[in-house]
């Protein structure tokens, strides 16, 4: 069997929209306002902007340069750099794949909320409704044997949609879908923000975003939260930018593209937060609860606080509610397909399996794993997956990539690649950031991640994390050891 034809974006717009679509996701709509809120609003903005430049743009540039230079899957790229590095590529892909399995489930919950929002079916107690009627949550381990049918069906629907997109040709699938969903998403968000600014009490909320608290600059936790948000929101270290950049035709502008993508992603989340904070301001005014006591629980913002807000909003909620949840759905889908693309690309390149077949197998396995989250104890397990994979495994992946590309690979080649393909040039500062500053910052974040994950873990969480650790060690080694069917895979050209 010979290698299949190289895939290529048919326009720069398709690439940019896919990149922005991959970055804009639940992290922007559901996570960012939460992080902003729990880190004191305006005080968070300065560390956030510094992280965007220092960590976000710098690291995206590494992924762009590597993907564009090698034009291969991450597994083959790391193999070309050093044979022994191949398991790390599979480790990164496995982390990404496992993240996708629970990310799909959160998008699935959102899918349920689209239906519920037409009638405000959550009633007067959205928090109880979420736990009892949507998740059917139990704390007992035996909950693993009870399937929650509505969550299972919605998880299936999201996997099915992802499969239907990803199995198609690059431009027909990801390219087209991103170009349709992203403008729609922006339109809805603009509508929601304009509406929310007209609500009484809106200014109580949005002024929080723009009132910096300089004393917070000395608070390490706020800095760590800002770094963490940039990693999550820009999907750093997940090989997405690397994969998408490898499909770029020659002559593309790399640095310019990366800056537009990073600014669009951050612009989107800040703009969206103006709406969300205004709505929370409205809630503070109407309920009499002080602004900073409105949200007590992390994940609850989208599925608990918003239904509460829609309850007091009056008839407008029948339009704003469904639109809000549709937004999350669109943003989630473009991110899910991006997460899957890198995984499918590496598998199909190494084992010479057609795109369609790879997509089918990956989605079936993904769905089967996601079924765990559709059980009575599913949301608890999801919380453990999220804490372990995001705070610990993903940061470890970013750290490894910094070391591999900053120290093991000839970094100056990446500088040349970027400078030959950009109007904006990069140089020594960028090199210093990737080689020294980023590994130190991410290392700090990582240690804090381990600490917070372990210090909050109970017996069940520790067992799940133990299982995940074994899987993350064994599976990548197996994938790296399996012989490639594609004989070109072993040709080292760079
Ligand atoms: N960047 C996307 C988001 O903000 O939702 C996609 C993503 C990031 C997915 C991080 C998963 C993840 F852990």
Coordinates of C-alpha atoms and ligand atoms in Angstrom, one line a residue:
X1 CA 0.0 0.0 0.0
X2 CA 1.3 3.5 -0.8
X3 CA 0.9 6.7 1.2
X4 CA -2.4 8.5 0.5
X5 CA -2.5 12.0 -1.2
X6 CA -1.4 14.9 1.1
X7 CA -4.3 16.9 2.4
X8 CA -4.2 20.7 2.0
X9 CA -6.4 23.6 3.0
X10 CA -8.1 25.1 -0.1
X11 CA -7.8 28.6 1.3
X12 CA -6.2 30.5 4.1
X13 CA -9.7 31.4 5.3
X14 CA -10.5 27.7 5.8
X15 CA -7.4 27.2 7.9
X16 CA -8.0 30.3 10.0
X17 CA -11.6 29.5 10.6
X18 CA -10.7 25.9 11.6
X19 CA -8.0 27.2 13.9
X20 CA -10.2 29.8 15.5
X21 CA -13.0 27.1 15.7
X22 CA -10.6 24.7 17.5
X23 CA -9.6 27.4 20.0
X24 CA -13.1 28.8 20.7
X25 CA -14.9 26.2 22.7
X26 CA -16.3 25.4 26.1
X27 CA -13.2 27.0 27.5
X28 CA -14.3 30.4 26.2
X29 CA -17.9 30.3 27.0
X30 CA -18.1 28.1 30.1
X31 CA -14.6 28.2 31.6
X32 CA -13.3 31.7 31.0
X33 CA -16.1 33.6 32.8
X34 CA -15.8 31.2 35.7
X35 CA -12.0 31.7 36.0
X36 CA -12.4 35.5 35.6
X37 CA -15.1 35.5 38.2
X38 CA -13.3 33.4 40.7
X39 CA -10.1 35.4 40.3
X40 CA -11.6 38.7 41.0
X41 CA -12.7 39.9 37.6
X42 CA -10.5 42.9 36.5
X43 CA -7.5 41.7 38.5
X44 CA -7.3 38.7 36.3
X45 CA -6.9 40.7 33.1
X46 CA -3.3 41.8 33.4
X47 CA -1.9 38.3 34.1
X48 CA -4.2 37.1 31.4
X49 CA -2.8 39.5 28.7
X50 CA 0.8 38.7 29.8
X51 CA 0.1 35.0 29.5
X52 CA -1.5 35.5 26.1
X53 CA 1.7 36.9 24.7
X54 CA 4.3 35.1 26.7
X55 CA 2.8 31.6 26.7
X56 CA -0.1 31.6 24.2
X57 CA 1.4 33.2 21.1
X58 CA 4.9 31.9 21.7
X59 CA 3.8 28.3 22.0
X60 CA 1.3 28.4 19.1
X61 CA 4.2 29.7 17.0
X62 CA 6.2 26.6 17.9
X63 CA 3.4 24.3 16.8
X64 CA 2.9 26.3 13.6
X65 CA 6.5 26.2 12.7
X66 CA 6.9 22.5 13.4
X67 CA 3.7 21.5 11.6
X68 CA 4.5 23.6 8.6
X69 CA 8.1 22.5 8.4
X70 CA 7.6 18.8 8.7
X71 CA 4.1 18.5 7.1
X72 CA 3.6 15.3 8.9
X73 CA 1.6 13.9 11.8
X74 CA 3.0 14.5 15.3
X75 CA 3.9 10.8 15.7
X76 CA 6.0 10.9 12.6
X77 CA 7.5 14.3 13.5
X78 CA 8.7 13.1 16.8
X79 CA 10.0 9.9 15.3
X80 CA 11.9 12.0 12.7
X81 CA 13.5 14.1 15.5
X82 CA 14.6 11.1 17.5
X83 CA 13.2 7.6 17.3
X84 CA 12.9 7.3 21.0
X85 CA 10.5 10.3 21.2
X86 CA 7.7 8.6 19.3
X87 CA 6.0 7.3 22.5
X88 CA 5.7 10.9 23.7
X89 CA 3.7 11.7 20.6
X90 CA 1.3 8.9 21.3
X91 CA 1.1 10.0 24.9
X92 CA 0.1 13.5 23.8
X93 CA -2.5 12.1 21.4
X94 CA -3.9 9.7 24.1
X95 CA -4.3 12.7 26.5
X96 CA -6.1 14.6 23.8
X97 CA -8.3 11.6 23.0
X98 CA -9.2 11.1 26.7
X99 CA -10.0 14.8 27.1
X100 CA -12.2 14.5 24.0
X101 CA -14.2 11.6 25.6
X102 CA -15.3 13.8 28.5
X103 CA -15.5 17.1 26.6
X104 CA -18.1 15.4 24.3
X105 CA -20.1 14.6 27.4
X106 CA -20.2 18.2 28.5
X107 CA -21.3 19.2 25.0
X108 CA -23.9 16.4 25.4
X109 CA -25.2 18.0 28.6
X110 CA -25.4 21.2 26.7
X111 CA -27.4 19.5 24.0
X112 CA -29.9 18.4 26.6
X113 CA -30.1 22.0 27.9
X114 CA -31.0 23.3 24.4
X115 CA -34.1 21.2 24.6
X116 CA -34.9 22.1 28.2
X117 CA -34.5 25.8 27.5
X118 CA -37.4 26.1 25.2
X119 CA -39.8 25.4 28.1
X120 CA -37.4 26.2 31.0
X121 CA -38.0 22.6 32.1
X122 CA -35.5 22.9 34.9
X123 CA -38.2 24.6 37.1
X124 CA -37.5 26.6 40.2
X125 CA -34.4 24.7 41.4
X126 CA -32.0 24.3 38.5
X127 CA -29.2 23.0 40.7
X128 CA -31.3 20.1 42.0
X129 CA -32.7 19.5 38.5
X130 CA -29.1 19.3 37.1
X131 CA -28.0 16.8 39.7
X132 CA -31.2 14.7 39.9
X133 CA -33.0 15.0 36.6
X134 CA -30.2 15.4 34.1
X135 CA -27.2 13.6 35.6
X136 CA -29.1 11.3 38.0
X137 CA -25.9 11.7 40.0
X138 CA -25.0 9.3 42.8
X139 CA -21.9 9.2 45.0
X140 CA -21.9 5.5 45.3
X141 CA -19.5 3.4 43.1
X142 CA -22.4 1.1 42.2
X143 CA -23.7 4.1 40.2
X144 CA -21.3 2.9 37.4
X145 CA -23.9 0.2 36.6
X146 CA -26.8 2.6 36.1
X147 CA -26.9 4.1 32.6
X148 CA -28.5 7.6 32.4
X149 CA -30.4 7.3 29.1
X150 CA -30.8 11.0 28.2
X151 CA -27.1 11.6 28.7
X152 CA -26.2 8.5 26.8
X153 CA -28.3 9.5 23.8
X154 CA -26.9 13.0 23.7
X155 CA -23.3 11.8 24.0
X156 CA -24.1 9.5 21.1
X157 CA -25.5 12.4 19.1
X158 CA -22.4 14.5 19.6
X159 CA -20.1 11.6 18.7
X160 CA -22.2 11.0 15.6
X161 CA -22.0 14.6 14.5
X162 CA -18.2 14.6 15.1
X163 CA -17.8 11.4 13.1
X164 CA -19.9 12.7 10.2
X165 CA -17.7 15.7 9.9
X166 CA -14.3 14.2 10.6
X167 CA -14.7 11.3 8.1
X168 CA -15.1 13.7 5.2
X169 CA -12.3 15.2 3.3
X170 CA -10.5 18.1 5.2
X171 CA -12.0 21.0 3.3
X172 CA -15.5 19.4 3.0
X173 CA -15.6 18.5 6.6
X174 CA -13.7 20.6 9.1
X175 CA -13.1 23.5 6.7
X176 CA -16.7 23.9 5.6
X177 CA -18.3 23.3 9.0
X178 CA -16.0 25.8 10.7
X179 CA -16.8 28.4 8.1
X180 CA -20.5 27.9 8.7
X181 CA -20.6 27.5 12.5
X182 CA -18.1 30.2 13.5
X183 CA -19.9 33.2 11.9
X184 CA -23.2 31.9 13.3
X185 CA -21.6 31.6 16.7
X186 CA -20.2 35.2 16.6
X187 CA -23.6 36.5 15.4
X188 CA -25.4 34.8 18.4
X189 CA -22.8 36.0 20.9
X190 CA -23.0 39.6 19.6
X191 CA -26.8 39.4 19.9
X192 CA -26.6 38.0 23.5
X193 CA -24.1 40.7 24.5
X194 CA -26.1 43.5 23.1
X195 CA -29.2 42.2 24.8
X196 CA -27.5 41.7 28.1
X197 CA -26.2 45.2 28.2
X198 CA -29.8 46.5 28.1
X199 CA -30.6 44.5 31.3
X200 CA -31.0 46.5 34.5
X201 CA -28.0 46.0 36.7
X202 CA -25.7 45.1 33.7
X203 CA -23.1 47.6 34.8
X204 CA -22.8 45.9 38.2
X205 CA -21.4 43.0 36.2
X206 CA -19.3 44.3 33.3
X207 CA -17.5 47.0 35.3
X208 CA -15.9 44.1 37.3
X209 CA -14.0 43.1 34.1
X210 CA -12.6 46.5 33.6
X211 CA -11.7 47.4 37.1
X212 CA -8.1 46.2 37.7
X213 CA -7.0 45.4 41.2
X214 CA -3.3 46.0 41.1
X215 CA -2.7 44.1 44.3
X216 CA -3.7 40.9 42.6
X217 CA -0.5 41.1 40.5
X218 CA 1.4 39.7 43.5
X219 CA -0.9 36.8 43.9
X220 CA 0.6 33.7 42.4
X221 CA -2.7 31.9 42.1
X222 CA -4.1 34.5 39.8
X223 CA -1.0 34.1 37.6
X224 CA -1.4 30.4 37.5
X225 CA -5.1 30.6 36.7
X226 CA -4.2 32.9 33.8
X227 CA -1.6 30.6 32.4
X228 CA -3.9 27.6 32.9
X229 CA -6.7 29.4 31.0
X230 CA -4.5 30.3 28.1
X231 CA -3.3 26.6 27.8
X232 CA -6.9 25.4 27.8
X233 CA -8.4 28.1 25.7
X234 CA -5.8 28.1 22.9
X235 CA -5.7 24.3 23.1
X236 CA -1.9 24.4 23.6
X237 CA 0.1 21.2 23.5
X238 CA -2.7 19.2 21.9
X239 CA -1.0 19.0 18.5
X240 CA -4.0 20.8 17.0
X241 CA -2.1 23.8 15.6
X242 CA 0.7 21.5 14.5
X243 CA -1.7 19.2 12.6
X244 CA -3.7 22.1 11.0
X245 CA -0.4 23.9 10.1
X246 CA 0.9 20.8 8.4
X247 CA -2.0 21.1 5.9
X248 CA -1.0 24.6 4.9
X249 CA 0.1 25.2 1.3
X250 CA 3.5 26.7 0.7
X251 CA 3.6 30.5 0.9
X252 CA 1.2 30.8 3.8
X253 CA 1.9 33.5 6.4
X254 CA 2.6 31.8 9.7
X255 CA 3.2 34.4 12.4
X256 CA 0.5 36.7 11.1
X257 CA -2.0 33.9 11.1
X258 CA -1.0 32.8 14.6
X259 CA -1.5 36.3 16.0
X260 CA -4.9 36.7 14.4
X261 CA -6.0 33.3 15.8
X262 CA -4.8 34.1 19.3
X263 CA -6.3 37.6 19.4
X264 CA -9.6 36.3 17.9
X265 CA -9.8 33.6 20.6
X266 CA -9.1 36.0 23.5
X267 CA -11.2 38.7 21.9
X268 CA -14.1 36.2 21.7
X269 CA -13.8 35.2 25.4
X270 CA -13.5 38.7 26.8
X271 CA -16.3 39.9 24.6
X272 CA -18.5 37.0 25.6
X273 CA -17.7 37.6 29.2
X274 CA -19.0 41.1 29.0
X275 CA -22.4 39.5 28.2
X276 CA -22.1 36.9 30.9
X277 CA -21.0 39.4 33.6
X278 CA -23.8 41.8 32.6
X279 CA -26.3 39.0 33.0
X280 CA -24.8 38.1 36.4
X281 CA -25.1 41.8 37.3
X282 CA -28.7 41.7 36.4
X283 CA -29.1 38.7 38.7
X284 CA -27.3 40.4 41.5
X285 CA -29.7 43.3 41.2
X286 CA -32.8 41.2 41.0
X287 CA -32.0 38.6 43.6
X288 CA -30.2 40.9 46.1
X289 CA -27.3 38.5 46.4
X290 CA -23.9 40.4 46.2
X291 CA -22.2 39.9 42.9
X292 CA -19.2 37.9 44.2
X293 CA -21.5 35.4 46.0
X294 CA -23.6 34.5 43.0
X295 CA -21.6 31.5 41.8
X296 CA -20.4 29.1 44.3
X297 CA -19.5 26.1 42.3
X298 CA -17.2 25.8 39.3
X299 CA -18.9 23.9 36.6
X300 CA -22.3 25.2 37.6
X301 CA -22.1 28.5 35.7
X302 CA -23.6 27.3 32.4
X303 CA -26.0 24.6 33.7
X304 CA -27.1 26.0 37.0
X305 CA -26.6 29.8 37.2
X306 CA -27.8 30.5 33.7
X307 CA -31.1 28.5 34.1
X308 CA -31.6 30.6 37.3
X309 CA -31.0 33.7 35.4
X310 CA -33.4 32.7 32.6
X311 CA -36.0 32.0 35.3
X312 CA -36.0 35.6 36.3
X313 CA -35.6 37.1 32.9
X314 CA -39.2 36.8 31.7
X315 CA -40.2 35.9 28.1
X316 CA -36.9 37.0 26.5
X317 CA -35.4 33.9 28.1
X318 CA -37.2 31.7 25.7
X319 CA -35.1 33.1 22.9
X320 CA -31.9 34.0 24.8
X321 CA -31.8 30.6 26.6
X322 CA -31.8 28.4 23.6
X323 CA -29.4 30.7 21.7
X324 CA -27.0 30.6 24.7
X325 CA -26.9 26.8 24.7
X326 CA -26.7 26.6 20.9
X327 CA -23.6 28.8 21.1
X328 CA -22.0 26.3 23.5
X329 CA -22.9 23.5 21.1
X330 CA -21.4 25.1 18.0
X331 CA -18.3 26.1 19.9
X332 CA -18.0 22.6 21.3
X333 CA -18.4 20.8 18.0
X334 CA -15.6 22.8 16.2
X335 CA -13.3 22.0 19.1
X336 CA -14.2 18.3 19.2
X337 CA -13.4 17.8 15.6
X338 CA -10.1 19.6 16.0
X339 CA -9.2 17.4 19.0
X340 CA -9.9 14.3 16.9
X341 CA -8.1 15.4 13.7
X342 CA -4.6 15.1 15.2
X343 CA -5.4 11.6 16.6
X344 CA -6.8 10.4 13.3
X345 CA -4.0 11.8 11.3
X346 CA -1.3 10.0 13.3
X347 CA -3.1 6.7 13.2
X348 CA -3.9 6.8 9.5
X349 CA -0.4 8.0 8.6
X350 CA 1.4 5.2 10.6
X351 CA -0.9 2.4 9.8
X352 CA -2.0 3.5 6.4
X353 CA -5.7 3.3 7.3
X354 CA -8.0 5.4 5.2
X355 CA -9.4 8.6 6.8
X356 CA -13.0 7.4 6.9
X357 CA -12.1 4.1 8.5
X358 CA -9.8 5.7 11.1
X359 CA -12.5 8.2 12.0
X360 CA -15.1 5.4 12.4
X361 CA -12.8 3.4 14.7
X362 CA -11.7 6.4 16.8
X363 CA -15.2 7.6 17.2
X364 CA -16.6 4.2 18.2
X365 CA -13.9 3.7 20.8
X366 CA -14.4 7.3 22.0
X367 CA -18.1 6.8 22.3
X368 CA -17.6 3.6 24.3
X369 CA -15.3 5.4 26.8
X370 CA -17.7 8.3 27.0
X371 CA -20.4 5.9 28.1
X372 CA -18.7 5.8 31.5
X373 CA -19.7 9.5 31.9
X374 CA -23.3 8.6 31.1
X375 CA -23.7 6.5 34.3
X376 CA -24.9 7.5 37.7
X377 CA -21.4 8.2 38.9
X378 CA -20.4 9.7 35.5
X379 CA -20.2 13.3 36.5
X380 CA -17.9 12.4 39.4
X381 CA -15.6 10.4 37.1
X382 CA -15.7 13.3 34.7
X383 CA -14.5 15.7 37.4
X384 CA -11.6 13.4 38.1
X385 CA -10.7 13.0 34.4
X386 CA -10.9 16.8 34.0
X387 CA -8.7 17.5 37.0
X388 CA -6.1 14.9 36.2
X389 CA -5.9 15.4 32.4
X390 CA -6.0 19.2 32.5
X391 CA -4.1 20.1 35.6
X392 CA -1.5 17.4 35.3
X393 CA -1.3 15.4 32.1
X394 CA -1.8 18.2 29.6
X395 CA 0.6 20.6 31.3
X396 CA 3.1 17.8 31.2
X397 CA 2.6 17.5 27.5
X398 CA 3.2 21.2 27.0
X399 CA 6.3 21.0 29.1
X400 CA 7.6 18.0 27.1
X401 CA 7.0 19.9 23.8
X402 CA 8.9 22.9 25.1
X403 CA 11.8 20.7 26.0
X404 CA 11.7 18.7 22.7
X405 CA 11.4 21.7 20.4
X406 CA 13.4 24.1 22.5
X407 CA 16.3 21.9 23.5
X408 CA 16.4 18.6 21.5
X409 CA 15.4 19.9 18.0
X410 CA 17.4 22.6 16.2
X411 CA 15.4 25.5 17.3
X412 CA 17.1 27.9 14.9
X413 CA 15.5 26.0 12.0
X414 CA 12.1 26.9 13.4
X415 CA 13.1 30.5 13.6
X416 CA 14.1 30.4 9.9
X417 CA 10.9 28.6 8.9
X418 CA 8.8 31.3 10.6
X419 CA 10.8 34.2 9.3
X420 CA 10.7 32.9 5.8
X421 CA 6.9 32.7 5.9
X422 CA 5.8 35.8 7.8
X423 CA 5.7 39.6 7.6
X424 CA 6.4 39.8 11.3
X425 CA 9.8 38.4 12.3
X426 CA 10.7 36.4 15.4
X427 CA 14.2 36.1 17.0
X428 CA 16.2 35.7 20.1
X429 CA 13.4 36.8 22.5
X430 CA 11.1 34.1 21.3
X431 CA 13.9 31.5 21.6
X432 CA 14.5 32.5 25.2
X433 CA 10.8 32.3 26.0
X434 CA 10.5 28.8 24.7
X435 CA 13.8 27.5 26.1
X436 CA 13.7 29.1 29.6
X437 CA 10.7 31.1 30.5
X438 CA 8.0 28.8 29.4
X439 CA 9.4 25.6 30.9
X440 CA 9.9 27.4 34.3
X441 CA 6.4 28.9 34.3
X442 CA 4.8 25.7 33.1
X443 CA 6.8 23.6 35.5
X444 CA 5.5 25.9 38.4
X445 CA 1.9 25.5 37.1
X446 CA 2.4 21.7 36.9
X447 CA 3.7 21.3 40.4
X448 CA 0.8 23.4 41.7
X449 CA -1.5 21.2 39.5
X450 CA -0.2 18.0 41.1
X451 CA -0.6 19.5 44.5
X452 CA -4.1 20.7 44.0
X453 CA -5.2 17.5 42.3
X454 CA -3.7 15.2 45.0
X455 CA -4.8 17.4 48.0
X456 CA -8.4 17.3 46.9
X457 CA -8.5 13.6 45.9
X458 CA -10.4 10.9 47.7
X459 CA -10.1 7.2 47.5
X460 CA -12.1 6.8 44.3
X461 CA -10.3 9.7 42.6
X462 CA -6.9 8.2 43.4
X463 CA -7.9 4.8 42.0
X464 CA -9.2 6.5 38.8
X465 CA -6.0 8.5 38.5
X466 CA -3.9 5.4 39.1
X467 CA -5.7 3.6 36.2
X468 CA -5.3 6.6 34.0
X469 CA -1.6 6.7 34.7
X470 CA -1.1 3.1 33.8
X471 CA -3.1 3.6 30.6
X472 CA -1.1 6.7 29.7
X473 CA 2.2 4.7 30.2
X474 CA 1.2 1.4 28.5
X475 CA -0.8 2.5 25.5
X476 CA 1.7 5.0 24.0
X477 CA 4.4 2.4 24.3
X478 CA 2.3 -0.2 22.4
X479 CA 1.5 2.3 19.7
X480 CA 5.1 3.3 19.2
X481 CA 6.2 -0.3 19.2
X482 CA 3.6 -1.5 16.6
X483 CA 5.4 -1.6 13.3
X484 CA 4.3 1.1 10.8
X485 CA 2.5 -0.2 7.7
X486 CA 3.6 3.0 5.9
X487 CA 7.2 2.3 5.0
X488 CA 7.8 6.0 4.4
X489 CA 7.1 6.5 8.1
X490 CA 10.6 5.5 9.0
X491 CA 12.3 7.8 6.4
X492 CA 13.9 10.6 8.3
X493 CA 14.1 13.6 6.0
X494 CA 14.5 16.6 8.2
Ligands
LIG1 N1 -9.7 25.3 23.2 C1 -11.0 24.7 23.2 C2 -11.8 25.2 24.4 O1 -11.4 26.2 24.9 O2 -12.8 24.6 24.7 C3 -10.8 23.2 23.1 C4 -10.3 22.4 24.3 C5 -9.3 22.9 25.1 C6 -10.7 21.2 24.5 C7 -8.9 22.1 26.2 C8 -10.3 20.5 25.5 C9 -9.4 21.0 26.4 F1 -9.0 20.3 27.4

